[in-house]
Amino acid sequence: MTYTDHRTLRRVLRREVAGTIGLLADEHDFRAMRRYDSFVFDDHTTYLKHMEAVLRTRALQGSHTTVALFDPEDYAEYCAETGLDPDSRTSRTRFTAALASTGPTVPYDGRPLADLLPTLVDEAVRHATWEYATTLLARLGTCASCGEDLGRAAFIRASHLLVRILDTAPPGERHLVCSVSGAPETLVAVLHADDIAGRLELDESEALEFTTVLAVGLATESPGGLVMRTSKPGSPDRVHGWRLRAYGLDPLTAGEVFDAYCTDAESGDLISPESNVDYCEPPDLGEGPGPAHRH
């Protein structure tokens, strides 16, 4: 009887243990792991099928599981830095545990892996974009004249502008996209703001990433833009836009917004405008010229 009670209690405790599973999302990463003898799978499709079965079993048992992208290159570096044998299940487990605290993860919610994977990849891209943008801001250093941290000043300015954009927008749900051109690639950040009974709700991580990318554009004077789409039931969607400049934003005219939305970015060909969408000049942010950090 006591033995049975112990087993029951342990099952209950296992349900309260949260876990993280590292997932090899594509064929390239999967092939990279096959060089290790301790990695027993030889087919990516079969691997994903068994991984999905494990996730479903844990969910049925009441266990909470988060899923992280398992990057073989990062894993090899981790093992080299920590002195672990990369050809070991224990090493993979330790690396996955580290991902849970440092890398992007998404909770397993019962969706098929085919539906969960795009969400996980998007999360990883967002995280990488934020890390890269943060690094760019840190490299700006301090102002030679006044000693102010230029990256911090740009972030504060970007935060202020974002608040003004959200405050002056017409009622409805907001969808914002900020893009900053530069080498080696263009940075893109997206922010959703839900309008719930007149109160905006933001995802804190999205807001942080969006503000950081906007700050990079403001501080580096890189070509870029910010577009906001507002949606409200029973009314046409309204689209506004701004052009990034040094520590500020220039409003786009309705015609410029229309041209931007109705031109293919790669080919330059015209695209038919969407129905039930108004392309508008943005509301006045109440801002004068941006206080560029110059002396």
Rosetta silent file (secondary structure, phi, psi, omega in degrees, C-alpha in Angstrom):
SEQUENCE: MTYTDHRTLRRVLRREVAGTIGLLADEHDFRAMRRYDSFVFDDHTTYLKHMEAVLRTRALQGSHTTVALFDPEDYAEYCAETGLDPDSRTSRTRFTAALASTGPTVPYDGRPLADLLPTLVDEAVRHATWEYATTLLARLGTCASCGEDLGRAAFIRASHLLVRILDTAPPGERHLVCSVSGAPETLVAVLHADDIAGRLELDESEALEFTTVLAVGLATESPGGLVMRTSKPGSPDRVHGWRLRAYGLDPLTAGEVFDAYCTDAESGDLISPESNVDYCEPPDLGEGPGPAHRH
SCORE:     score description
SCORE:     0.000 S_00000001
   1 L     0.000  -43.564 -179.963    0.000    0.000    0.000 S_00000001
   2 H   -64.027  -39.979  179.599    2.814    2.380    0.925 S_00000001
   3 H   -62.119  -42.817  178.298    4.639    1.573   -2.337 S_00000001
   4 H   -63.545  -41.293  178.483    1.482    2.365   -4.322 S_00000001
   5 H   -61.923  -41.265  179.554    1.040    5.637   -2.444 S_00000001
   6 H   -62.854  -42.267  178.966    4.622    6.615   -3.224 S_00000001
   7 H   -62.854  -40.900  179.842    4.105    5.916   -6.928 S_00000001
   8 H   -63.762  -44.799 -179.717    0.923    7.977   -6.925 S_00000001
   9 H   -63.008  -38.134 -179.946    2.607   10.885   -5.172 S_00000001
  10 H   -68.789  -35.776  175.912    5.493   10.830   -7.627 S_00000001
  11 H   -62.993  -40.077  178.726    3.104   10.865  -10.570 S_00000001
  12 H   -62.918  -43.299 -179.839    1.435   13.922   -9.057 S_00000001
  13 H   -65.372  -38.437  179.287    4.792   15.647   -8.639 S_00000001
  14 H   -60.079  -33.564  179.126    5.829   14.844  -12.212 S_00000001
  15 H   -67.213  -22.536 -177.793    2.744   16.703  -13.418 S_00000001
  16 L   -93.532   -1.549  179.426    3.967   19.798  -11.578 S_00000001
  17 L   -91.030  118.236  177.213    7.425   19.732  -13.165 S_00000001
  18 L   -81.142  145.465 -178.102    7.699   22.086  -16.133 S_00000001
  19 E  -135.006  160.227  176.478    9.983   20.960  -18.934 S_00000001
  20 E  -124.655  135.471  177.756   11.614   22.274  -22.086 S_00000001
  21 E  -115.914  128.272  176.811   12.174   20.289  -25.267 S_00000001
  22 E   -87.366  126.572 -172.263   14.745   21.350  -27.827 S_00000001
  23 E  -114.180  130.162  172.843   13.420   20.905  -31.346 S_00000001
  24 L   -85.792  103.977 -167.245   15.394   20.497  -34.577 S_00000001
  25 L   -78.418  -28.732 -175.275   13.071   22.443  -36.827 S_00000001
  26 L  -132.660  170.587 -176.123   14.526   21.803  -40.268 S_00000001
  27 H   -61.943  -38.010 -177.587   16.418   19.214  -42.286 S_00000001
  28 H   -61.070  -49.312  179.287   19.674   21.175  -42.197 S_00000001
  29 H   -65.619  -37.217  179.698   19.845   21.231  -38.393 S_00000001
  30 H   -62.539  -45.216 -179.875   18.717   17.617  -38.231 S_00000001
  31 H   -62.907  -35.441  179.476   21.509   16.466  -40.546 S_00000001
  32 H   -63.399  -32.778 -179.391   24.055   18.365  -38.440 S_00000001
  33 H   -79.580  -17.445 -177.170   23.052   16.354  -35.357 S_00000001
  34 L   -69.584  -11.592  178.240   23.353   13.017  -37.145 S_00000001
  35 L   -72.495  -12.342  178.690   27.144   13.184  -36.821 S_00000001
  36 L   -94.000  127.898 -178.749   26.719   12.222  -33.163 S_00000001
  37 L   -62.942  -30.109 -177.507   26.382    8.470  -32.517 S_00000001
  38 L   -75.766   -9.823  175.977   24.175    9.117  -29.494 S_00000001
  39 L   -92.414  108.920 -164.346   21.584   10.820  -31.719 S_00000001
  40 L   -89.097   -9.471 -176.397   19.607    7.799  -32.882 S_00000001
  41 L   -83.330  144.987  177.000   17.226    9.278  -35.474 S_00000001
  42 L  -125.147    6.614 -179.992   18.026    9.065  -39.186 S_00000001
  43 L  -142.342  124.926 -174.987   14.870   10.632  -40.672 S_00000001
  44 H   -65.552  -39.636  179.943   13.577   14.109  -39.883 S_00000001
  45 H   -61.705  -43.877  178.273    9.930   13.274  -40.545 S_00000001
  46 H   -64.176  -40.771  178.190   10.081   10.302  -38.167 S_00000001
  47 H   -57.727  -48.282 -179.669   11.853   12.473  -35.593 S_00000001
  48 H   -64.307  -36.685  179.290    9.088   15.104  -35.709 S_00000001
  49 H   -62.328  -45.633  179.697    6.410   12.408  -35.472 S_00000001
  50 H   -70.410  -36.310  177.975    7.933   10.967  -32.298 S_00000001
  51 H   -62.308  -41.261  178.467    8.559   14.428  -30.869 S_00000001
  52 H   -64.611  -38.277  178.357    4.907   15.300  -31.344 S_00000001
  53 H   -63.282  -40.506  178.003    3.882   12.064  -29.615 S_00000001
  54 H   -62.844  -44.621 -179.597    6.079   12.952  -26.617 S_00000001
  55 H   -62.819  -42.660  179.728    4.559   16.424  -26.400 S_00000001
  56 H   -65.614  -39.677  179.432    1.019   15.080  -26.579 S_00000001
  57 H   -63.590  -43.434  178.352    1.720   12.460  -23.912 S_00000001
  58 H   -63.017  -39.176  179.124    3.118   15.066  -21.553 S_00000001
  59 H   -65.221  -41.732  179.040    0.077   17.276  -22.168 S_00000001
  60 H   -64.790  -29.686  178.802   -2.299   14.378  -21.461 S_00000001
  61 L   -82.776   -0.198  178.889   -0.425   13.721  -18.214 S_00000001
  62 L    85.836   12.717 -179.071   -0.970   17.325  -17.183 S_00000001
  63 L   -89.086  142.721  176.616    2.646   18.424  -17.656 S_00000001
  64 L   -92.456  129.384 -178.336    3.517   21.893  -18.956 S_00000001
  65 E  -130.628  135.050  170.945    6.106   21.884  -21.730 S_00000001
  66 E  -107.614  152.540 -177.579    7.824   24.682  -23.590 S_00000001
  67 E  -117.222  132.713  178.696    9.495   24.165  -26.944 S_00000001
  68 E  -123.337  154.321  174.560   12.778   25.789  -27.975 S_00000001
  69 E   -77.843  127.167  178.963   14.728   25.737  -31.227 S_00000001
  70 L   -95.751  111.096 -178.632   17.774   23.468  -30.915 S_00000001
  71 L  -100.634  115.874 -177.224   20.619   24.995  -32.927 S_00000001
  72 H   -59.393  -36.335  179.709   23.490   22.527  -33.544 S_00000001
  73 H   -66.555  -45.283  177.375   26.080   25.296  -33.953 S_00000001
  74 H   -62.714  -36.659  179.283   25.095   26.930  -30.669 S_00000001
  75 H   -63.740  -44.979  179.424   25.117   23.481  -29.066 S_00000001
  76 H   -61.757  -41.405  178.161   28.667   22.771  -30.266 S_00000001
  77 H   -64.884  -41.307  179.448   29.837   26.144  -28.927 S_00000001
  78 H   -59.967  -44.982 -179.422   28.092   25.493  -25.606 S_00000001
  79 H   -65.649  -38.687  179.095   29.842   22.132  -25.227 S_00000001
  80 H   -65.330  -39.870 -178.999   33.218   23.649  -26.108 S_00000001
  81 H   -71.684  -33.946 -175.875   32.766   26.438  -23.544 S_00000001
  82 H   -97.013   -6.503 -179.761   31.557   24.135  -20.760 S_00000001
  83 L    76.317   20.228 -179.631   33.851   21.210  -21.494 S_00000001
  84 L   -88.327  153.262  174.941   30.971   18.817  -22.146 S_00000001
  85 L   -77.936  117.115 -178.173   31.051   15.902  -24.566 S_00000001
  86 L   -67.275  -22.311 -179.902   28.741   16.916  -27.455 S_00000001
  87 L   -90.799   59.692 -176.194   28.079   13.236  -28.290 S_00000001
  88 L  -151.177  135.410  176.188   26.027   12.722  -25.141 S_00000001
  89 H   -63.436  -36.526 -179.470   22.341   12.755  -24.292 S_00000001
  90 H   -63.440  -39.410  179.006   23.179   14.385  -20.959 S_00000001
  91 H   -65.151  -40.726  178.674   24.948   17.259  -22.710 S_00000001
  92 H   -64.272  -36.835  178.878   21.944   17.820  -24.968 S_00000001
  93 H   -65.707  -42.115  179.808   19.702   17.868  -21.920 S_00000001
  94 H   -66.242  -39.166  178.279   21.870   20.457  -20.181 S_00000001
  95 H   -63.735  -42.851  179.178   21.962   22.624  -23.296 S_00000001
  96 H   -63.198  -38.184  177.163   18.171   22.455  -23.606 S_00000001
  97 H   -63.099  -36.778  177.629   17.822   23.460  -19.960 S_00000001
  98 H   -67.183  -36.402  177.902   20.009   26.485  -20.683 S_00000001
  99 H   -59.961  -34.222 -177.100   17.773   27.384  -23.636 S_00000001
 100 H   -60.628  -29.018 -177.030   14.809   27.534  -21.280 S_00000001
 101 H  -102.478  -17.603 -174.691   16.344   30.508  -19.453 S_00000001
 102 H  -119.253  -23.347 -174.062   18.198   32.297  -22.248 S_00000001
 103 L  -108.551  171.877  178.083   16.531   31.517  -25.570 S_00000001
 104 L   -72.395  136.875  177.437   13.115   32.007  -27.174 S_00000001
 105 E  -137.096  158.858  171.914   10.514   29.390  -26.295 S_00000001
 106 E  -131.846  145.104  179.499    6.811   28.840  -26.924 S_00000001
 107 E   -74.594  142.132  174.436    4.439   26.786  -24.776 S_00000001
 108 L   -78.105  123.142 -175.210    3.088   23.580  -26.238 S_00000001
 109 L  -119.418   19.451  177.899   -0.664   24.082  -26.444 S_00000001
 110 L    93.683   -7.051  178.927   -1.786   20.926  -28.227 S_00000001
 111 L   -68.736  150.998  171.573   -1.343   22.255  -31.745 S_00000001
 112 L   -58.905  149.074 -179.666    0.210   19.990  -34.384 S_00000001
 113 H   -58.645  -32.915  179.318    3.925   20.619  -34.751 S_00000001
 114 H   -59.913  -30.393  177.929    3.329   21.795  -38.313 S_00000001
 115 H   -88.133  -30.210 -178.012    1.330   24.698  -36.860 S_00000001
 116 H   -77.062  -33.794 -175.198    3.605   25.287  -33.864 S_00000001
 117 H   -57.815  -47.051  178.729    6.875   25.420  -35.807 S_00000001
 118 H   -58.414  -37.541  178.039    6.178   28.725  -37.649 S_00000001
 119 H   -63.568  -42.379  179.849    5.343   30.362  -34.310 S_00000001
 120 H   -66.101  -42.083  178.605    8.578   29.069  -32.814 S_00000001
 121 H   -64.234  -43.193  177.661   10.646   30.236  -35.786 S_00000001
 122 H   -59.242  -41.318  179.399    9.003   33.688  -35.658 S_00000001
 123 H   -63.528  -40.325  179.203    9.815   33.892  -31.960 S_00000001
 124 H   -66.122  -40.470  178.418   13.439   32.996  -32.658 S_00000001
 125 H   -63.890  -43.757  177.467   13.676   35.638  -35.405 S_00000001
 126 H   -58.614  -44.747 -178.152   12.187   38.262  -33.080 S_00000001
 127 H   -64.406  -43.938  179.570   14.668   37.343  -30.366 S_00000001
 128 H   -64.372  -39.759  178.610   17.637   37.473  -32.754 S_00000001
 129 H   -61.953  -44.822 -179.858   16.475   40.833  -34.131 S_00000001
 130 H   -63.312  -43.810 -179.883   16.203   42.279  -30.641 S_00000001
 131 H   -61.944  -43.162 -178.867   19.657   40.976  -29.644 S_00000001
 132 H   -66.303  -44.103  179.785   21.245   42.403  -32.790 S_00000001
 133 H   -63.773  -39.362  178.246   19.501   45.765  -32.404 S_00000001
 134 H   -62.518  -40.905  178.063   20.542   45.930  -28.748 S_00000001
 135 H   -62.747  -42.216  178.742   24.150   45.264  -29.757 S_00000001
 136 H   -61.069  -42.154  179.545   24.016   48.068  -32.331 S_00000001
 137 H   -65.415  -40.167 -179.080   22.740   50.525  -29.730 S_00000001
 138 H   -64.737  -32.717 -178.125   25.434   49.488  -27.251 S_00000001
 139 H   -72.982  -12.990 -179.536   28.149   50.062  -29.878 S_00000001
 140 L   -66.330  -27.336  178.096   27.132   53.703  -30.271 S_00000001
 141 L    73.407 -151.315 -176.953   28.979   54.510  -27.068 S_00000001
 142 E  -114.535  157.425  178.837   28.781   57.889  -25.388 S_00000001
 143 L   -67.863  130.257 -178.096   28.590   61.423  -26.704 S_00000001
 144 L   -65.809  -24.220 -176.177   32.076   62.944  -26.969 S_00000001
 145 L   -89.765  -45.234 -173.854   30.749   66.335  -25.827 S_00000001
 146 L  -114.225  -10.098  177.528   28.382   65.551  -22.956 S_00000001
 147 L    81.615    4.918 -179.400   29.092   61.910  -22.110 S_00000001
 148 L   -71.806  142.532  176.469   25.478   60.796  -22.556 S_00000001
 149 E   -69.653  113.276 -174.278   24.882   57.190  -23.550 S_00000001
 150 H   -67.537  -38.318  178.442   23.731   57.550  -27.167 S_00000001
 151 H   -64.203  -43.005  178.862   21.960   54.187  -27.305 S_00000001
 152 H   -64.812  -41.431  179.169   20.016   54.926  -24.133 S_00000001
 153 H   -62.167  -40.813  179.646   19.064   58.392  -25.396 S_00000001
 154 H   -67.244  -37.909  179.333   17.791   56.900  -28.655 S_00000001
 155 H   -65.668  -42.123  178.343   15.781   54.270  -26.791 S_00000001
 156 H   -62.673  -42.006  178.766   14.146   56.898  -24.587 S_00000001
 157 H   -63.740  -43.296  179.221   13.294   58.962  -27.665 S_00000001
 158 H   -63.637  -39.788  178.159   11.849   55.909  -29.440 S_00000001
 159 H   -61.578  -42.694  179.119    9.748   55.042  -26.384 S_00000001
 160 H   -62.997  -44.551 -179.384    8.343   58.564  -26.307 S_00000001
 161 H   -65.052  -39.358  179.079    7.463   58.499  -29.999 S_00000001
 162 H   -62.550  -42.953  178.117    5.778   55.110  -29.699 S_00000001
 163 H   -61.340  -42.198  179.836    3.607   56.362  -26.842 S_00000001
 164 H   -64.442  -40.586  179.471    2.626   59.429  -28.890 S_00000001
 165 H   -61.742  -46.115 -178.787    1.737   57.266  -31.912 S_00000001
 166 H   -68.600  -37.543 -177.882   -0.488   55.000  -29.835 S_00000001
 167 H   -70.384  -33.694 -175.774   -2.082   57.887  -27.936 S_00000001
 168 H   -92.914   -4.690 -178.418   -2.977   59.897  -31.037 S_00000001
 169 L   -70.445  150.516  174.406   -4.242   56.948  -33.109 S_00000001
 170 L   -65.233  159.481 -178.547   -7.956   56.618  -33.829 S_00000001
 171 L   -59.012  147.677  178.280   -9.836   54.007  -31.738 S_00000001
 172 L   133.343  175.793  177.123   -9.345   50.367  -32.691 S_00000001
 173 E   -76.559  137.388 -177.831   -6.744   47.647  -32.723 S_00000001
 174 E  -107.916  138.687  174.432   -3.305   48.812  -33.865 S_00000001
 175 E  -128.079  114.087 -174.722   -0.824   46.846  -35.934 S_00000001
 176 E  -115.208  141.884  176.324    2.563   48.561  -36.291 S_00000001
 177 E  -131.434  128.423  176.321    5.572   47.625  -38.410 S_00000001
 178 E  -120.285  129.495  177.954    8.961   49.337  -38.187 S_00000001
 179 E  -127.092  137.341 -179.628   11.727   48.594  -40.702 S_00000001
 180 E  -128.196  118.560 -178.549   15.275   49.911  -40.654 S_00000001
 181 L   -82.322  145.042  177.609   17.542   49.344  -43.656 S_00000001
 182 L   171.797  171.079  177.864   21.211   48.613  -43.178 S_00000001
 183 L   -88.876  143.293    1.028   24.029   46.130  -43.538 S_00000001
 184 L   -86.643   -6.330 -178.064   24.050   43.205  -43.345 S_00000001
 185 L  -154.117  164.287  177.721   20.254   43.056  -43.322 S_00000001
 186 L   -79.843  134.540  176.204   17.084   45.048  -42.756 S_00000001
 187 E   -90.848  134.214  179.156   15.702   44.996  -39.228 S_00000001
 188 E  -132.035  132.815  176.943   11.938   44.537  -38.932 S_00000001
 189 E  -131.747  145.090 -177.434    9.824   44.675  -35.780 S_00000001
 190 E  -125.316  141.374  178.569    6.082   44.194  -35.368 S_00000001
 191 E  -136.526  129.771  175.582    3.825   45.350  -32.547 S_00000001
 192 E  -107.692  134.178  176.641    0.165   44.500  -31.918 S_00000001
 193 E  -126.700  109.763 -178.679   -1.927   46.682  -29.627 S_00000001
 194 E   -84.938  133.925  178.426   -5.358   45.315  -28.770 S_00000001
 195 E   -96.632  104.819 -178.742   -8.111   47.805  -27.978 S_00000001
 196 E  -113.860  104.578 -179.196  -10.162   46.314  -25.143 S_00000001
 197 L    53.574   42.798  177.437  -12.971   48.597  -24.031 S_00000001
 198 L    81.553    3.272 -179.897  -10.878   51.650  -24.867 S_00000001
 199 E  -116.434  128.648 -178.403   -7.785   50.314  -23.077 S_00000001
 200 E   -82.741  137.511  174.902   -4.714   49.225  -25.036 S_00000001
 201 E  -120.755  126.654 -177.646   -3.018   45.943  -24.223 S_00000001
 202 E  -119.127  148.934  168.871    0.533   45.325  -25.457 S_00000001
 203 L   -80.402  123.048 -174.118    2.837   42.349  -25.348 S_00000001
 204 H   -61.982  -38.519  179.916    5.795   43.602  -23.313 S_00000001
 205 H   -66.151  -44.008  177.588    8.361   41.623  -25.311 S_00000001
 206 H   -59.724  -44.226 -177.744    6.967   42.901  -28.619 S_00000001
 207 H   -63.605  -40.491  179.483    6.982   46.473  -27.316 S_00000001
 208 H   -64.544  -45.818 -179.401   10.602   46.172  -26.149 S_00000001
 209 H   -64.424  -42.540 -179.131   11.752   44.719  -29.478 S_00000001
 210 H   -62.570  -46.275 -178.532    9.815   47.318  -31.475 S_00000001
 211 H   -64.046  -37.574 -179.368   11.212   50.218  -29.452 S_00000001
 212 H   -65.646  -44.670  178.973   14.759   48.896  -29.773 S_00000001
 213 H   -64.929  -42.406  177.366   14.558   48.610  -33.567 S_00000001
 214 H   -60.787  -40.134  179.490   13.002   52.081  -33.809 S_00000001
 215 H   -62.490  -38.788  177.637   15.796   53.437  -31.615 S_00000001
 216 H   -60.862  -44.993  179.170   18.415   51.978  -33.976 S_00000001
 217 H   -61.971  -41.409 -178.697   16.786   53.758  -36.901 S_00000001
 218 H   -67.971  -42.468 -173.563   16.620   57.063  -35.057 S_00000001
 219 H   -76.465  -34.093 -175.641   20.186   56.942  -33.738 S_00000001
 220 H   -94.503   -4.831 -177.975   21.935   55.724  -36.884 S_00000001
 221 L    55.326   35.201  178.006   19.870   57.849  -39.312 S_00000001
 222 L   -78.426  150.597  174.996   19.379   54.717  -41.414 S_00000001
 223 L   -60.363  138.094  179.873   16.673   54.667  -44.089 S_00000001
 224 E  -178.448  177.073 -179.748   13.486   53.256  -42.670 S_00000001
 225 E  -155.661  165.736  178.719    9.828   53.686  -41.997 S_00000001
 226 E  -134.274  129.182 -179.294    7.015   53.001  -39.584 S_00000001
 227 E  -124.858  138.621  176.439    3.499   52.018  -40.643 S_00000001
 228 E  -126.201  133.337  176.369    0.416   51.656  -38.459 S_00000001
 229 E  -116.855  125.444 -179.466   -2.837   49.984  -39.426 S_00000001
 230 E  -110.671  129.478 -178.442   -5.875   50.592  -37.250 S_00000001
 231 E  -121.480  133.836  177.913   -8.872   48.250  -37.390 S_00000001
 232 L  -142.351  129.719 -178.789  -12.304   48.834  -35.880 S_00000001
 233 L   -54.131  134.756  177.372  -15.441   46.744  -36.502 S_00000001
 234 L    85.913   -0.861 -179.122  -17.871   48.446  -38.860 S_00000001
 235 L  -132.428  152.644  175.337  -15.287   50.905  -40.237 S_00000001
 236 L   -62.359  147.851  172.366  -12.648   50.760  -42.973 S_00000001
 237 E   -64.573  145.220  178.256   -9.113   50.028  -41.791 S_00000001
 238 E  -115.002  131.542 -178.909   -6.971   53.156  -41.607 S_00000001
 239 E  -118.477  127.106  178.650   -3.292   53.051  -42.631 S_00000001
 240 E  -123.500  162.130  178.534   -0.774   55.738  -41.628 S_00000001
 241 E  -153.435  156.720  176.790    2.957   55.998  -42.116 S_00000001
 242 E  -135.715  151.513  172.848    6.104   57.867  -41.151 S_00000001
 243 E  -100.610  132.374  179.210    9.594   58.111  -42.581 S_00000001
 244 E   -73.638  140.091  171.957   12.429   57.708  -40.074 S_00000001
 245 E  -142.024 -179.750 -175.431   14.892   60.545  -39.710 S_00000001
 246 L   -58.911  111.114  176.175   17.487   61.549  -37.110 S_00000001
 247 L    58.083   25.854  178.418   15.737   61.281  -33.741 S_00000001
 248 E  -162.735 -176.911 -179.282   12.316   61.874  -35.280 S_00000001
 249 E  -131.616  135.235  173.684    9.582   60.852  -37.681 S_00000001
 250 E  -103.505  124.775 -179.839    8.333   62.590  -40.823 S_00000001
 251 E   -67.578  140.263  174.324    4.653   61.914  -41.621 S_00000001
 252 L   -87.423  145.273  174.686    3.889   60.412  -45.006 S_00000001
 253 L   -72.121  165.673  177.782    1.112   61.902  -47.090 S_00000001
 254 H   -58.275  -39.111  179.233   -1.912   59.783  -47.937 S_00000001
 255 H   -65.042  -39.053  179.087   -0.535   59.425  -51.465 S_00000001
 256 H   -67.603  -37.721  177.050    2.850   58.215  -50.199 S_00000001
 257 H   -65.639  -43.183  178.370    1.184   55.641  -47.951 S_00000001
 258 H   -59.222  -46.321 -179.258   -0.946   54.466  -50.868 S_00000001
 259 H   -61.977  -40.238 -178.252    2.144   54.147  -53.089 S_00000001
 260 H   -65.160  -40.343 -177.495    4.011   52.207  -50.412 S_00000001
 261 H   -78.818  -25.389 -172.995    1.173   49.720  -49.913 S_00000001
 262 L  -108.838   23.924  176.055    0.324   49.345  -53.575 S_00000001
 263 E  -128.708  129.081  177.902    3.824   48.787  -54.957 S_00000001
 264 L   -67.054  125.074 -174.145    5.624   45.441  -54.910 S_00000001
 265 L   -64.294  -30.488 -175.979    8.812   45.966  -52.896 S_00000001
 266 L   -90.096  -46.104 -175.401   10.888   43.601  -55.057 S_00000001
 267 L   -92.565  -23.172 -175.420    9.601   44.151  -58.598 S_00000001
 268 L    81.276    2.248  179.727    8.273   47.692  -58.297 S_00000001
 269 L   -73.581  152.577  177.668    5.049   46.609  -59.997 S_00000001
 270 E   -73.393  145.098  177.254    1.743   48.112  -58.944 S_00000001
 271 L  -119.280  140.464  179.336   -0.523   46.087  -56.655 S_00000001
 272 L   -62.416  135.719  178.457   -4.278   46.533  -56.489 S_00000001
 273 L   -65.961  150.269  178.253   -5.315   48.428  -53.354 S_00000001
 274 L   -70.364  149.806  174.774   -7.168   46.497  -50.679 S_00000001
 275 L   -79.207  151.891  177.419  -10.886   46.973  -50.373 S_00000001
 276 L    60.106   37.415  177.744  -12.291   48.694  -47.299 S_00000001
 277 E  -132.506  129.979  175.854   -8.961   50.367  -46.476 S_00000001
 278 E  -104.798  127.158  176.336   -8.327   54.103  -46.190 S_00000001
 279 E   -96.587  117.070 -166.909   -4.770   55.352  -46.757 S_00000001
 280 L  -128.704  158.511  168.330   -4.426   58.459  -44.621 S_00000001
 281 L   -73.675  140.033 -175.153   -2.014   61.094  -43.400 S_00000001
 282 L   -71.271  158.617  174.654   -1.181   60.280  -39.760 S_00000001
 283 L   -61.559  155.415  177.993   -2.495   62.268  -36.801 S_00000001
 284 L   -69.728  123.484 -179.906   -0.309   65.097  -35.544 S_00000001
 285 L   -78.868   -6.683 -178.815    2.019   63.702  -32.881 S_00000001
 286 L    71.196   26.032 -177.125    2.426   67.161  -31.382 S_00000001
 287 L  -110.239  138.412  170.641    6.164   66.899  -31.911 S_00000001
 288 L   -84.226 -165.241  176.874    8.514   69.546  -33.173 S_00000001
 289 L   -57.301  140.376 -179.029   11.766   68.691  -34.943 S_00000001
 290 L   -61.202  136.351 -178.219   13.490   65.684  -33.386 S_00000001
 291 L   -77.145   76.325  179.871   16.157   66.661  -30.834 S_00000001
 292 L   -57.726  142.774 -175.683   19.094   65.143  -32.719 S_00000001
 293 L   -82.373   82.353  177.523   22.068   64.560  -30.432 S_00000001
 294 L  -131.990  152.266  179.559   24.412   67.172  -31.817 S_00000001
 295 L  -127.578    0.000    0.000   26.493   69.873  -30.191 S_00000001
